Coordinates of C-alpha atoms and ligand atoms in Angstrom, one line a residue:
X59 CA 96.0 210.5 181.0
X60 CA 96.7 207.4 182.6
X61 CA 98.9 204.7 180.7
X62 CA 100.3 201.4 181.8
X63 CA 102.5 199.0 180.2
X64 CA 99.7 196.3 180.0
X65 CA 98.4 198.2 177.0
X66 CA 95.6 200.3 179.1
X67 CA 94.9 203.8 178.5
X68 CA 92.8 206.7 179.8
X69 CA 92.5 209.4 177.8
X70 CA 90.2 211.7 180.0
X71 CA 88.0 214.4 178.9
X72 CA 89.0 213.7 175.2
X73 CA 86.4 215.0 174.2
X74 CA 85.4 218.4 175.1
X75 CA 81.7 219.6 175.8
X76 CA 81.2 220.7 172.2
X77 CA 82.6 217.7 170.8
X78 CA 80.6 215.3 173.5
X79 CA 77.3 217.2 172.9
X80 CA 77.9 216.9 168.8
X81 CA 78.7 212.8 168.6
X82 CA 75.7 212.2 171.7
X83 CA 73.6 213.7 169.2
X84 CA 74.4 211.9 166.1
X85 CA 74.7 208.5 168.6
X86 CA 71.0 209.4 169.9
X87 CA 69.9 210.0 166.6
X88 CA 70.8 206.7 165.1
X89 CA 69.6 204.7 168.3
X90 CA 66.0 206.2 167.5
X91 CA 65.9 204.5 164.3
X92 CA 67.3 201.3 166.0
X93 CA 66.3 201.2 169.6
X94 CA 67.7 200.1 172.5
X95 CA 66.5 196.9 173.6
X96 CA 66.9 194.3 176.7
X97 CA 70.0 191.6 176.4
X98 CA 69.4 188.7 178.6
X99 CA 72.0 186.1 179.6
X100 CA 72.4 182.5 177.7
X101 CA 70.5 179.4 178.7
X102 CA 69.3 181.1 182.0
X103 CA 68.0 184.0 180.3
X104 CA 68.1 186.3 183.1
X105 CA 68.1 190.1 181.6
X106 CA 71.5 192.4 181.7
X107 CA 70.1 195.5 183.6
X108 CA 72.3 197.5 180.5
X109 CA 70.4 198.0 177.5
X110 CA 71.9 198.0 174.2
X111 CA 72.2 198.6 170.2
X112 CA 74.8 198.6 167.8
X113 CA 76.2 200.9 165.0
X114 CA 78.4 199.5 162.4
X115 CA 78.6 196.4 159.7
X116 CA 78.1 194.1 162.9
X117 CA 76.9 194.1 166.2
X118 CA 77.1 192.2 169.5
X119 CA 73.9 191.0 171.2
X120 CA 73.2 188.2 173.3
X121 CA 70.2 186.4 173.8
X122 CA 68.6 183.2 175.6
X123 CA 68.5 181.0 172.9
X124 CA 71.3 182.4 170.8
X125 CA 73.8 183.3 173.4
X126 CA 76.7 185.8 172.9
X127 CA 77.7 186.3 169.4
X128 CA 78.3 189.1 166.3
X129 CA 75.6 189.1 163.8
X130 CA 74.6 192.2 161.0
X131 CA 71.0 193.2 161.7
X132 CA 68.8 194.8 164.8
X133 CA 68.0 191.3 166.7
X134 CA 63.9 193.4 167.1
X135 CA 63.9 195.2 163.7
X136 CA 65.5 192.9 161.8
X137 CA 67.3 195.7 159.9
X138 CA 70.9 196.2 159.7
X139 CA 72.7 198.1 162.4
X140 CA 73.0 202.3 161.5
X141 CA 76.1 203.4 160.2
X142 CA 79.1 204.7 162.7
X143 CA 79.5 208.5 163.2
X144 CA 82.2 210.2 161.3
X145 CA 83.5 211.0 164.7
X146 CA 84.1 207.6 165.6
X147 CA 86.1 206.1 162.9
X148 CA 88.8 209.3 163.5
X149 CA 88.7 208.5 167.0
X150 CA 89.8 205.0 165.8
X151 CA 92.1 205.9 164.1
X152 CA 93.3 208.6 166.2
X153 CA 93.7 206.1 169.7
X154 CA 93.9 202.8 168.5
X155 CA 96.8 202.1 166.6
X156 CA 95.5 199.8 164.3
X157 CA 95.7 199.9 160.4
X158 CA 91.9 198.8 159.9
X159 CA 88.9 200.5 160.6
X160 CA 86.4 199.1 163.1
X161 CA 83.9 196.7 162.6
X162 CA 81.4 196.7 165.8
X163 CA 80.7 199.8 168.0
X164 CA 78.1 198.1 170.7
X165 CA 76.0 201.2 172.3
X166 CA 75.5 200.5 176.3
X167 CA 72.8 202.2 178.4
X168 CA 72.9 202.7 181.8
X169 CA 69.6 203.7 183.7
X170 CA 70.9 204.6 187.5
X171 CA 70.6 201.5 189.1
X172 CA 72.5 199.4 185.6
X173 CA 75.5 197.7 186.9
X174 CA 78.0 195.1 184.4
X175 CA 79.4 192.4 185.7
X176 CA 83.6 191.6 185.8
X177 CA 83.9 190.2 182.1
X178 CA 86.1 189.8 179.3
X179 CA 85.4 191.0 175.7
X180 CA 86.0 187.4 174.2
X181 CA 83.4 187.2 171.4
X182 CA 86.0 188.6 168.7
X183 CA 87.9 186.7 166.4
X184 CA 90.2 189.9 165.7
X185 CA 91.5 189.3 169.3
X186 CA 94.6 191.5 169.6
X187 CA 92.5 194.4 168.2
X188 CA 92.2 197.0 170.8
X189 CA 88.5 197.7 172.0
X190 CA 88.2 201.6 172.0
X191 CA 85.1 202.9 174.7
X192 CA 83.8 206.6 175.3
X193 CA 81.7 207.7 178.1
X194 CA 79.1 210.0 177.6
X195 CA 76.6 211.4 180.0
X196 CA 76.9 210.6 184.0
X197 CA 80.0 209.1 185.3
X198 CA 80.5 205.6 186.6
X199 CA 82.8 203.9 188.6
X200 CA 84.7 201.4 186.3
X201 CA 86.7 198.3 187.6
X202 CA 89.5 196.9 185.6
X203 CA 91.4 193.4 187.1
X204 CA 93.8 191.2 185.0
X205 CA 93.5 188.1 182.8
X206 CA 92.2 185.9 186.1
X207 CA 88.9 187.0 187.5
X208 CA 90.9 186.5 190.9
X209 CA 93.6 188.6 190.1
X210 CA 93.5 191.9 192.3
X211 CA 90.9 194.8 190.8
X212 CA 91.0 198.4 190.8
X213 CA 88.1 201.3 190.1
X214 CA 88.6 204.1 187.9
X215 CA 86.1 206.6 187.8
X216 CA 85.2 207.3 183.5
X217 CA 83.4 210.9 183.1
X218 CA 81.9 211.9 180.1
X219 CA 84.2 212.5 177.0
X220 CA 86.5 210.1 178.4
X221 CA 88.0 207.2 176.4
X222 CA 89.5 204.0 177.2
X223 CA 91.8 201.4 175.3
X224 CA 92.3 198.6 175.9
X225 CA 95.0 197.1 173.9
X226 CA 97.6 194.8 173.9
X227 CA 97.6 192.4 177.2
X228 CA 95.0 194.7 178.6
X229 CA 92.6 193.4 176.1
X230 CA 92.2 190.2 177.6
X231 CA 91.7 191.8 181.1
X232 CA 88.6 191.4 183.3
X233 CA 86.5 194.7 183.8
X234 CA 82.9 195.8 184.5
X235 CA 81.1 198.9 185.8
X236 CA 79.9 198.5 189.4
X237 CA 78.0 202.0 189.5
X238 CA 76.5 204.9 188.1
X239 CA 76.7 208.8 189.6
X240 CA 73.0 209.6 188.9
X241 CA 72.7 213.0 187.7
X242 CA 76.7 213.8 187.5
X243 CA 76.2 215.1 184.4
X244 CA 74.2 217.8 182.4
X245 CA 75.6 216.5 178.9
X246 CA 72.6 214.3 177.5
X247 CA 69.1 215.3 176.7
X248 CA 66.8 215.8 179.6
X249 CA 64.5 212.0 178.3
X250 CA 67.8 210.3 178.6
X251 CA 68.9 211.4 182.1
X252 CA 70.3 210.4 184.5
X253 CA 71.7 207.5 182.4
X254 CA 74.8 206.8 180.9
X255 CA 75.9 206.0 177.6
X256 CA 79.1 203.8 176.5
X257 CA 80.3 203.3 173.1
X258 CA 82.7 200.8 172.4
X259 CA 84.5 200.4 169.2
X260 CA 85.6 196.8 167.8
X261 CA 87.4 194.8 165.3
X262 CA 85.3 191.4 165.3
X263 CA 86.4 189.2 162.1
X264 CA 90.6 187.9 161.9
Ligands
MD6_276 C1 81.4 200.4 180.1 N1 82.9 198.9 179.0 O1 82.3 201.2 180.2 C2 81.7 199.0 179.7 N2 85.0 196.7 177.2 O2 80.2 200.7 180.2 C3 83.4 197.8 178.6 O3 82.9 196.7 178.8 C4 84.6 197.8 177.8 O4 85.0 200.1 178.3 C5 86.1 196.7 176.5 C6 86.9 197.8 176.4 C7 86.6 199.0 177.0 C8 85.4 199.0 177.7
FE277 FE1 83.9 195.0 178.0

């Protein structure tokens, strides 16, 4: 476990196999009944190579016309988002410190060649929250700066059943995944490899 004083925590191979294999299936399970879809950049609507759904009362999207936001239904569907696993809500409360439960938990999927680009999670209201991620299925190099995008970066390598907090002044850090390890892991069902899967948990409303 890695933990700094920014508020930044690793917490690697949380999970174990059993436990990885058990919430991948109830995650996969829910994304079939609200399906992955393609995210594409505001104004410029360029697509986000990471496709993405949500569990929870609210989900983040982004879209040409709409831009980044929160909102409570499947942006192709139209239905609202599938409930979180059990699993997740006592990981929650198990890592994050924080009296209420979360409201968003944005599902990210990672084909081999998906990259994300340096960012800040800034769409929240709730912003000293911590945002809670686990990695499931092949590993990926993860890169985590400070609060300016020109402040110095370093790479961290998240393998499945891994989780990451980012809480107090971490929160507001730049980060983004610059690569996947195609085939690094055996964890997910053959139709969804290699590909990675990222969970990350949210409060979104103050
Ligand atoms: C990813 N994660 O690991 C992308 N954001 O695929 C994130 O963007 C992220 O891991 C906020 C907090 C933790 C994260
Ligand atoms: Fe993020």
């Amino acid at each position: 476990m890695i933990e700094t004083a920014d508020g930044f925590k690793l917490l690697s191979a949380y999970f174990d196999r059993e436990q990885q294999a058990q919430l991948a299936e109830a995650v996969l399970e829910r994304v079939a009944r609200s399906p992955l879809y393609q995210p594409a950049m505001p104004r410029t609507g360029k697509p986000l190579s990471v496709r993405m759904t949500n569990l929870g009362p609210l989900g983040w999207m982004t879209d040409k016309t709409g831009g980044y936001r929160y909102q409570d239904h499947h942006p192709v569907t139209g239905e609202p988002w599938p409930d979180m696993p059990g699993k997740l809500l006592e990981l929650w409360r198990s890592v994050s410190g924080w009296p209420d439960p979360p409201q968003a938990c944005l599902v990210n999927w990672y084909g081999p060649d998906a990259r994300l680009g340096l960012h800040v999670d800034a769409d929240e209201d709730a912003k000293d929250a911590p945002v809670v991620s686990v990695s499931l299925g092949d590993s990926a190099r993860f890169r985590l700066g400070g609060p300016d995008r020109k402040d110095p970066t370093r790479s961290l390598r998240l393998n499945s059943g891994d989780v990451v907090v980012l809480g107090g002044a971490s929160r507001r850090f730049h980060h983004g995944v610059d690569r996947i390890y195609a085939g690094s892991s055996t964890l997910l069902p053959e139709d969804w490899r290699p590909g990675r899967l990222n969970l990350t948990l949210r409060r979104v409303r103050a």
